[in-house]
């Protein structure tokens, strides 16, 4: 039996295993200490009762002749596609260019069938690790990194690369840095992609966190993007659908390969071959969630935003350098140089009883940083803030 040869190129995820082992050991050795886990991007805020009742009623109707839903259209319910177009794109995108999915990660997997093996893929560094692994499993010829550093406002300067990639993954607001590409920055990347025939894969998992109207929530706010980009969106983080699973892709009808073939035709083929559409019941819940939607009445979104603000204020007040958090659920925190020799995970755990994700888990440019997630429970976030407020940055004597 032959294995997929690309698996040999995958780097084992020692770091995350190590984190959970260390966390477990710490809890066993310190049973009296309450550990606040802010390392995870998993949601904690339950969906609205009205929504869960609707979900239950649609599920219940599956046993009745009239309510039963069989296979739906592969590209998703027309009602949901229209609602997505209206809610997230102010109807500037045609519902025909929208494909409802079971979430971004699943679309990233299907994307590999669209791209085929042998591509040169460019990724931001630090980066959401799934882009790297999915590209390697899909047979990318090479994965190159675009460094995103503090001195460059974490901007991926694609023009600094010595080679032109076939595909560029972009995530804004970014996981892990929490930074958002502004209109000028995104325009310059779109222009580069148009000049060099690069396909941009734009991930908007956190776009609803953007509060400033001048910042783009979609790559399609940038002229020309319809000729070089596809976009992935998700109900996970802002509607609490992490477990229910619902998302979408936008593949513009104008987007063409160099040989003139239409990307949307290929994507439709991929979706109809590898996927029979998102769960009809969950799509009905998605329709309900978008009824009369506004960011102000999205309780989960407001909850996580408040968590992020509390954490950011607490960390800033005791002297940490904090990036992100304003238009993002993630805070990217720089460790002072006096702590250069200290393991950042151990430092936050031992000194504050708070678990965070070490920046190196997202790429070598993450060295010296940690990521805080605001998806935790409010009482835990408040406990973490109290602990930070209880003293200025603690520098162990051995580290100086
Ligand atoms: N994209 C980014 C940047 C993420 O951080 C995550 C989850 O953490 C996802 C996508 C996954 O989204 P979904 O739940 O829609 O698969």
Short mmCIF file of C-alpha atoms and ligand atoms in Angstrom, two decimals:
data_model
loop_
_atom_site.label_atom_id
_atom_site.label_comp_id
_atom_site.label_asym_id
_atom_site.label_seq_id
_atom_site.Cartn_x
_atom_site.Cartn_y
_atom_site.Cartn_z
CA UNK A 1 0.00 0.00 0.00
CA UNK A 2 1.49 3.36 -1.03
CA UNK A 3 1.22 6.48 1.10
CA UNK A 4 0.68 10.03 -0.14
CA UNK A 5 4.34 11.12 -0.59
CA UNK A 6 3.52 14.71 0.35
CA UNK A 7 2.77 13.63 3.94
CA UNK A 8 6.50 13.09 4.43
CA UNK A 9 6.98 16.82 3.86
CA UNK A 10 4.63 17.78 6.70
CA UNK A 11 6.30 19.02 9.86
CA UNK A 12 4.86 17.31 12.96
CA UNK A 13 3.01 19.76 15.16
CA UNK A 14 5.19 19.22 18.24
CA UNK A 15 4.52 22.67 19.60
CA UNK A 16 0.78 22.32 20.13
CA UNK A 17 1.20 18.84 21.58
CA UNK A 18 3.86 20.22 23.87
CA UNK A 19 1.53 23.03 24.95
CA UNK A 20 -1.26 20.68 25.94
CA UNK A 21 1.20 18.38 27.74
CA UNK A 22 2.74 21.32 29.64
CA UNK A 23 -0.70 22.65 30.51
CA UNK A 24 -1.78 19.27 31.82
CA UNK A 25 1.40 18.88 33.87
CA UNK A 26 1.06 22.40 35.30
CA UNK A 27 -2.52 21.72 36.39
CA UNK A 28 -1.50 18.41 38.01
CA UNK A 29 1.40 20.03 39.84
CA UNK A 30 -0.62 23.09 40.89
CA UNK A 31 -4.09 21.80 41.75
CA UNK A 32 -4.88 24.93 43.77
CA UNK A 33 -4.23 27.35 40.87
CA UNK A 34 -6.96 28.27 38.41
CA UNK A 35 -5.51 28.33 34.92
CA UNK A 36 -7.08 30.70 32.40
CA UNK A 37 -6.72 29.26 28.92
CA UNK A 38 -6.51 32.04 26.33
CA UNK A 39 -4.59 29.92 23.84
CA UNK A 40 -7.55 28.67 21.84
CA UNK A 41 -9.45 30.13 18.90
CA UNK A 42 -12.52 28.09 19.80
CA UNK A 43 -15.77 29.93 20.52
CA UNK A 44 -17.51 29.83 23.91
CA UNK A 45 -20.56 32.10 23.49
CA UNK A 46 -23.72 30.03 22.87
CA UNK A 47 -25.98 30.71 19.90
CA UNK A 48 -29.21 32.67 20.55
CA UNK A 49 -32.13 30.66 21.95
CA UNK A 50 -34.36 31.73 19.04
CA UNK A 51 -31.81 30.36 16.61
CA UNK A 52 -31.46 27.04 18.40
CA UNK A 53 -35.27 26.72 18.51
CA UNK A 54 -35.40 27.33 14.76
CA UNK A 55 -32.63 24.78 14.24
CA UNK A 56 -34.53 22.25 16.35
CA UNK A 57 -37.78 22.85 14.46
CA UNK A 58 -36.10 22.43 11.03
CA UNK A 59 -34.37 19.26 12.28
CA UNK A 60 -37.67 17.97 13.71
CA UNK A 61 -39.46 18.54 10.39
CA UNK A 62 -37.08 16.08 8.72
CA UNK A 63 -39.48 13.32 9.84
CA UNK A 64 -42.42 14.90 8.00
CA UNK A 65 -43.24 14.60 4.32
CA UNK A 66 -43.52 18.38 3.86
CA UNK A 67 -40.54 19.46 5.91
CA UNK A 68 -38.11 16.82 4.65
CA UNK A 69 -35.04 18.17 2.89
CA UNK A 70 -33.02 15.89 0.62
CA UNK A 71 -29.93 16.97 -1.30
CA UNK A 72 -29.92 20.72 -1.82
CA UNK A 73 -28.22 22.64 -4.64
CA UNK A 74 -24.45 22.00 -4.52
CA UNK A 75 -23.70 25.70 -4.37
CA UNK A 76 -26.14 26.15 -1.49
CA UNK A 77 -29.60 27.54 -0.85
CA UNK A 78 -30.48 30.47 -3.14
CA UNK A 79 -32.02 32.30 -0.16
CA UNK A 80 -28.84 31.95 1.88
CA UNK A 81 -26.64 33.01 -1.05
CA UNK A 82 -28.75 36.16 -1.49
CA UNK A 83 -28.57 36.90 2.22
CA UNK A 84 -24.78 36.43 2.24
CA UNK A 85 -24.50 38.76 -0.79
CA UNK A 86 -26.64 41.38 0.93
CA UNK A 87 -25.19 41.13 4.45
CA UNK A 88 -21.49 40.81 3.70
CA UNK A 89 -21.17 42.43 0.27
CA UNK A 90 -24.01 45.02 0.22
CA UNK A 91 -25.23 43.15 -2.89
CA UNK A 92 -22.09 44.15 -4.85
CA UNK A 93 -21.44 40.42 -5.40
CA UNK A 94 -23.87 38.28 -7.37
CA UNK A 95 -25.39 35.36 -5.39
CA UNK A 96 -24.38 33.26 -8.43
CA UNK A 97 -20.71 33.81 -7.51
CA UNK A 98 -21.28 32.53 -3.95
CA UNK A 99 -20.92 28.87 -2.96
CA UNK A 100 -22.19 27.89 0.49
CA UNK A 101 -19.86 25.52 2.32
CA UNK A 102 -19.33 23.72 5.61
CA UNK A 103 -16.62 26.17 6.64
CA UNK A 104 -13.34 27.65 5.50
CA UNK A 105 -11.13 24.74 6.52
CA UNK A 106 -13.20 22.38 4.37
CA UNK A 107 -13.00 24.84 1.46
CA UNK A 108 -9.23 25.02 1.93
CA UNK A 109 -9.15 21.26 1.44
CA UNK A 110 -11.29 21.41 -1.71
CA UNK A 111 -9.15 24.28 -2.97
CA UNK A 112 -6.29 21.81 -3.43
CA UNK A 113 -8.29 20.02 -6.11
CA UNK A 114 -8.82 23.33 -7.86
CA UNK A 115 -5.13 24.29 -7.75
CA UNK A 116 -3.62 20.89 -8.45
CA UNK A 117 -0.10 19.91 -7.31
CA UNK A 118 3.15 21.66 -8.22
CA UNK A 119 2.21 25.24 -7.30
CA UNK A 120 4.45 27.76 -5.60
CA UNK A 121 2.46 29.01 -2.65
CA UNK A 122 3.25 32.20 -0.72
CA UNK A 123 2.14 32.55 2.90
CA UNK A 124 2.33 35.31 5.44
CA UNK A 125 4.71 34.54 8.31
CA UNK A 126 3.35 34.33 11.01
CA UNK A 127 0.39 32.50 9.51
CA UNK A 128 -2.69 30.39 10.27
CA UNK A 129 -0.96 26.97 10.13
CA UNK A 130 -3.72 25.24 8.09
CA UNK A 131 -2.69 27.08 4.88
CA UNK A 132 0.77 25.53 5.05
CA UNK A 133 -0.33 21.99 5.85
CA UNK A 134 -3.15 21.93 3.31
CA UNK A 135 -0.80 23.21 0.60
CA UNK A 136 1.81 20.56 1.43
CA UNK A 137 -0.76 17.74 1.51
CA UNK A 138 -2.09 19.04 -1.83
CA UNK A 139 1.36 18.75 -3.39
CA UNK A 140 2.62 22.34 -3.50
CA UNK A 141 6.06 22.43 -5.15
CA UNK A 142 7.19 25.00 -2.66
CA UNK A 143 5.85 27.08 0.17
CA UNK A 144 7.53 30.46 0.51
CA UNK A 145 7.15 32.87 3.40
CA UNK A 146 6.38 36.56 3.24
CA UNK A 147 7.67 38.00 6.53
CA UNK A 148 5.25 40.20 8.47
CA UNK A 149 7.24 42.20 11.00
CA UNK A 150 6.55 44.89 13.53
CA UNK A 151 8.74 47.43 11.66
CA UNK A 152 6.52 46.93 8.60
CA UNK A 153 3.20 47.01 10.53
CA UNK A 154 2.99 43.26 9.84
CA UNK A 155 2.35 43.99 6.16
CA UNK A 156 3.20 41.08 3.81
CA UNK A 157 5.44 42.86 1.31
CA UNK A 158 4.91 40.47 -1.57
CA UNK A 159 7.02 42.67 -3.85
CA UNK A 160 10.09 41.87 -1.73
CA UNK A 161 9.96 38.21 -2.82
CA UNK A 162 12.64 37.17 -5.29
CA UNK A 163 10.22 34.79 -7.05
CA UNK A 164 6.64 35.12 -8.16
CA UNK A 165 4.29 32.63 -6.51
CA UNK A 166 1.29 31.03 -8.23
CA UNK A 167 -0.91 31.46 -5.20
CA UNK A 168 -0.89 33.88 -2.26
CA UNK A 169 -2.92 33.24 0.89
CA UNK A 170 -3.98 36.37 2.76
CA UNK A 171 -5.89 36.62 6.00
CA UNK A 172 -7.28 39.96 7.18
CA UNK A 173 -7.92 40.56 10.06
CA UNK A 174 -4.97 38.31 10.48
CA UNK A 175 -4.66 35.26 12.66
CA UNK A 176 -2.36 35.53 14.67
CA UNK A 177 -1.19 39.18 14.45
CA UNK A 178 -4.68 40.70 14.66
CA UNK A 179 -3.70 43.33 12.09
CA UNK A 180 -5.93 44.44 9.20
CA UNK A 181 -4.74 45.31 5.70
CA UNK A 182 -5.81 48.84 4.84
CA UNK A 183 -7.20 49.84 1.45
CA UNK A 184 -3.84 51.12 0.15
CA UNK A 185 -1.97 47.98 1.23
CA UNK A 186 -4.58 45.65 -0.23
CA UNK A 187 -4.70 47.63 -3.47
CA UNK A 188 -0.95 47.27 -3.86
CA UNK A 189 -1.19 43.48 -3.36
CA UNK A 190 -4.11 43.21 -5.82
CA UNK A 191 -2.14 45.21 -8.40
CA UNK A 192 0.87 42.92 -7.93
CA UNK A 193 -1.36 39.86 -8.40
CA UNK A 194 -2.87 41.32 -11.58
CA UNK A 195 0.57 42.22 -12.98
CA UNK A 196 2.02 38.77 -12.21
CA UNK A 197 -0.96 36.44 -12.66
CA UNK A 198 -1.02 35.39 -9.01
CA UNK A 199 -4.20 33.91 -7.53
CA UNK A 200 -5.04 35.45 -4.14
CA UNK A 201 -6.95 33.32 -1.65
CA UNK A 202 -8.45 35.82 0.80
CA UNK A 203 -9.67 34.58 4.20
CA UNK A 204 -12.27 36.78 5.92
CA UNK A 205 -12.96 34.53 8.94
CA UNK A 206 -12.70 37.57 11.26
CA UNK A 207 -13.93 40.40 8.99
CA UNK A 208 -16.95 41.27 11.16
CA UNK A 209 -14.52 42.35 13.89
CA UNK A 210 -13.56 45.33 11.69
CA UNK A 211 -15.24 48.38 13.19
CA UNK A 212 -13.61 51.05 11.00
CA UNK A 213 -15.59 51.56 7.77
CA UNK A 214 -12.45 52.72 5.95
CA UNK A 215 -10.83 49.28 6.35
CA UNK A 216 -11.78 46.68 3.71
CA UNK A 217 -13.77 43.69 4.95
CA UNK A 218 -13.57 41.94 1.59
CA UNK A 219 -10.93 41.84 -1.10
CA UNK A 220 -13.68 42.61 -3.60
CA UNK A 221 -13.82 46.18 -2.26
CA UNK A 222 -10.58 46.63 -4.24
CA UNK A 223 -10.97 47.32 -7.97
CA UNK A 224 -9.56 44.49 -10.10
CA UNK A 225 -9.78 41.85 -7.34
CA UNK A 226 -12.53 40.04 -9.27
CA UNK A 227 -9.83 39.19 -11.83
CA UNK A 228 -7.26 37.76 -9.40
CA UNK A 229 -8.91 36.61 -6.17
CA UNK A 230 -11.25 34.20 -4.52
CA UNK A 231 -12.53 34.73 -1.00
CA UNK A 232 -13.54 32.45 1.87
CA UNK A 233 -15.98 33.47 4.61
CA UNK A 234 -17.31 31.72 7.70
CA UNK A 235 -20.15 31.73 10.23
CA UNK A 236 -17.83 30.11 12.79
CA UNK A 237 -16.29 32.85 14.86
CA UNK A 238 -18.89 35.59 14.66
CA UNK A 239 -22.11 33.56 14.66
CA UNK A 240 -20.96 30.72 16.92
CA UNK A 241 -21.18 28.09 14.15
CA UNK A 242 -17.77 26.51 14.87
CA UNK A 243 -19.48 23.20 15.62
CA UNK A 244 -22.53 23.66 13.38
CA UNK A 245 -20.27 24.33 10.34
CA UNK A 246 -21.25 26.94 7.76
CA UNK A 247 -19.24 29.18 5.45
CA UNK A 248 -19.02 30.30 1.86
CA UNK A 249 -16.63 30.98 -0.99
CA UNK A 250 -16.82 33.75 -3.57
CA UNK A 251 -15.43 32.82 -6.96
CA UNK A 252 -16.12 35.68 -9.37
CA UNK A 253 -17.50 34.82 -12.81
CA UNK A 254 -14.84 37.11 -14.39
CA UNK A 255 -11.87 35.21 -12.91
CA UNK A 256 -9.93 33.37 -15.64
CA UNK A 257 -6.83 31.21 -15.88
CA UNK A 258 -4.05 32.17 -18.31
CA UNK A 259 -5.53 29.71 -20.84
CA UNK A 260 -8.86 31.53 -20.76
CA UNK A 261 -10.75 28.86 -18.77
CA UNK A 262 -13.07 30.22 -16.08
CA UNK A 263 -12.06 29.46 -12.49
CA UNK A 264 -15.73 29.41 -11.44
CA UNK A 265 -16.44 26.57 -13.90
CA UNK A 266 -13.67 24.51 -12.32
CA UNK A 267 -14.79 25.39 -8.79
CA UNK A 268 -18.37 24.38 -9.58
CA UNK A 269 -17.00 21.06 -10.83
CA UNK A 270 -14.89 20.60 -7.67
CA UNK A 271 -17.83 21.42 -5.41
CA UNK A 272 -20.22 19.12 -7.26
CA UNK A 273 -17.68 16.27 -7.31
CA UNK A 274 -16.24 16.48 -3.80
CA UNK A 275 -19.13 17.97 -1.86
CA UNK A 276 -22.89 17.65 -1.93
CA UNK A 277 -23.49 20.98 -0.27
CA UNK A 278 -23.62 22.12 3.34
CA UNK A 279 -26.23 20.57 5.66
CA UNK A 280 -29.67 21.87 4.68
CA UNK A 281 -30.66 22.18 8.34
CA UNK A 282 -27.59 24.29 9.14
CA UNK A 283 -28.18 26.45 6.07
CA UNK A 284 -31.68 27.20 7.39
CA UNK A 285 -30.05 28.28 10.66
CA UNK A 286 -27.69 30.49 8.64
CA UNK A 287 -30.67 32.14 6.93
CA UNK A 288 -32.25 32.77 10.32
CA UNK A 289 -28.98 34.20 11.73
CA UNK A 290 -28.80 36.74 8.90
CA UNK A 291 -32.41 37.91 9.31
CA UNK A 292 -32.34 41.54 10.43
CA UNK A 293 -28.60 41.20 11.03
CA UNK A 294 -26.48 44.09 12.26
CA UNK A 295 -23.11 44.00 14.04
CA UNK A 296 -24.76 45.76 17.02
CA UNK A 297 -27.27 42.97 17.53
CA UNK A 298 -24.63 40.25 17.16
CA UNK A 299 -24.20 39.46 20.87
CA UNK A 300 -21.35 36.99 20.36
CA UNK A 301 -19.35 39.48 18.31
CA UNK A 302 -19.83 42.23 20.92
CA UNK A 303 -18.89 39.80 23.71
CA UNK A 304 -15.57 38.82 22.12
CA UNK A 305 -14.81 42.43 21.19
CA UNK A 306 -15.28 43.45 24.83
CA UNK A 307 -13.02 40.56 25.89
CA UNK A 308 -10.35 41.78 23.45
CA UNK A 309 -10.62 45.36 24.74
CA UNK A 310 -10.35 44.25 28.38
CA UNK A 311 -7.29 42.14 27.64
CA UNK A 312 -5.63 44.81 25.55
CA UNK A 313 -6.13 47.52 28.21
CA UNK A 314 -4.86 45.23 30.97
CA UNK A 315 -1.74 44.20 29.06
CA UNK A 316 -0.94 47.74 27.92
CA UNK A 317 -1.37 49.12 31.42
CA UNK A 318 1.40 46.89 32.75
CA UNK A 319 3.80 47.68 29.97
CA UNK A 320 3.45 45.00 27.29
CA UNK A 321 3.57 45.98 23.60
CA UNK A 322 0.26 44.83 22.16
CA UNK A 323 -0.78 44.65 18.50
CA UNK A 324 -4.17 43.74 17.07
CA UNK A 325 -7.24 43.40 19.26
CA UNK A 326 -9.04 46.50 17.91
CA UNK A 327 -10.52 44.92 14.79
CA UNK A 328 -9.70 41.36 15.65
CA UNK A 329 -10.26 38.76 18.36
CA UNK A 330 -6.51 38.16 18.59
CA UNK A 331 -3.84 40.14 20.42
CA UNK A 332 -0.25 39.78 19.32
CA UNK A 333 1.90 40.54 22.33
CA UNK A 334 5.60 41.22 22.19
CA UNK A 335 7.77 40.08 25.04
CA UNK A 336 10.20 42.68 26.40
CA UNK A 337 13.80 42.03 25.40
CA UNK A 338 14.70 41.27 29.02
CA UNK A 339 12.59 38.13 28.60
CA UNK A 340 14.31 37.02 25.39
CA UNK A 341 15.73 33.89 26.99
CA UNK A 342 12.47 32.90 28.66
CA UNK A 343 10.01 30.40 27.22
CA UNK A 344 6.98 32.63 26.60
CA UNK A 345 4.43 29.89 27.24
CA UNK A 346 6.04 28.96 30.59
CA UNK A 347 6.37 32.63 31.51
CA UNK A 348 2.67 33.46 31.18
CA UNK A 349 1.61 30.19 32.74
CA UNK A 350 3.93 30.31 35.73
CA UNK A 351 3.74 34.03 36.45
CA UNK A 352 0.07 34.71 35.68
CA UNK A 353 -1.56 31.27 35.43
CA UNK A 354 -2.61 32.17 31.86
CA UNK A 355 -2.11 29.87 28.86
CA UNK A 356 -1.29 31.62 25.57
CA UNK A 357 0.00 30.43 22.20
CA UNK A 358 3.72 31.00 21.56
CA UNK A 359 4.20 33.04 18.40
CA UNK A 360 6.67 30.55 16.89
CA UNK A 361 3.75 28.15 16.49
CA UNK A 362 2.67 30.38 13.59
CA UNK A 363 6.08 30.69 11.92
CA UNK A 364 9.63 31.78 12.64
CA UNK A 365 8.64 35.47 12.50
CA UNK A 366 6.50 34.81 15.55
CA UNK A 367 9.60 34.38 17.74
CA UNK A 368 9.40 36.74 20.73
CA UNK A 369 5.60 37.11 20.50
CA UNK A 370 2.60 35.32 21.95
CA UNK A 371 -1.00 35.24 20.79
CA UNK A 372 -3.90 35.92 23.14
CA UNK A 373 -7.35 34.80 22.05
CA UNK A 374 -10.45 36.70 23.21
CA UNK A 375 -12.79 33.77 22.56
CA UNK A 376 -12.74 32.76 26.24
CA UNK A 377 -15.38 33.14 28.88
CA UNK A 378 -15.76 36.70 30.30
CA UNK A 379 -15.16 35.65 33.90
CA UNK A 380 -11.88 34.00 32.87
CA UNK A 381 -10.81 37.01 30.83
CA UNK A 382 -11.52 39.24 33.84
CA UNK A 383 -9.52 36.94 36.08
CA UNK A 384 -6.57 37.13 33.66
CA UNK A 385 -6.86 40.94 33.59
CA UNK A 386 -6.84 41.11 37.39
CA UNK A 387 -3.69 39.01 37.45
CA UNK A 388 -1.97 41.28 34.92
CA UNK A 389 -3.06 44.36 36.84
CA UNK A 390 -1.65 42.96 40.07
CA UNK A 391 1.89 43.83 39.00
CA UNK A 392 4.07 45.30 36.32
CA UNK A 393 5.78 42.92 33.90
CA UNK A 394 7.52 40.36 36.04
CA UNK A 395 11.09 39.71 34.96
CA UNK A 396 12.61 36.60 36.54
CA UNK A 397 16.03 37.46 37.98
CA UNK A 398 17.75 34.72 35.97
CA UNK A 399 16.58 36.33 32.73
CA UNK A 400 18.32 39.67 33.24
N1 LIG B 1 -9.43 30.77 8.80
C1 LIG B 1 -8.76 31.24 9.86
C2 LIG B 1 -7.80 32.35 9.68
C3 LIG B 1 -8.95 30.68 11.13
O1 LIG B 1 -8.27 31.16 12.17
C4 LIG B 1 -9.85 29.62 11.27
C5 LIG B 1 -10.06 28.94 12.57
O2 LIG B 1 -9.41 29.15 13.54
C6 LIG B 1 -10.52 29.16 10.14
C7 LIG B 1 -10.30 29.76 8.93
C8 LIG B 1 -11.48 28.00 10.21
O3 LIG B 1 -12.75 28.44 9.86
P1 LIG B 1 -13.96 27.41 9.76
O4 LIG B 1 -14.46 27.14 11.13
O5 LIG B 1 -14.96 28.14 8.90
O6 LIG B 1 -13.45 26.18 9.10
#
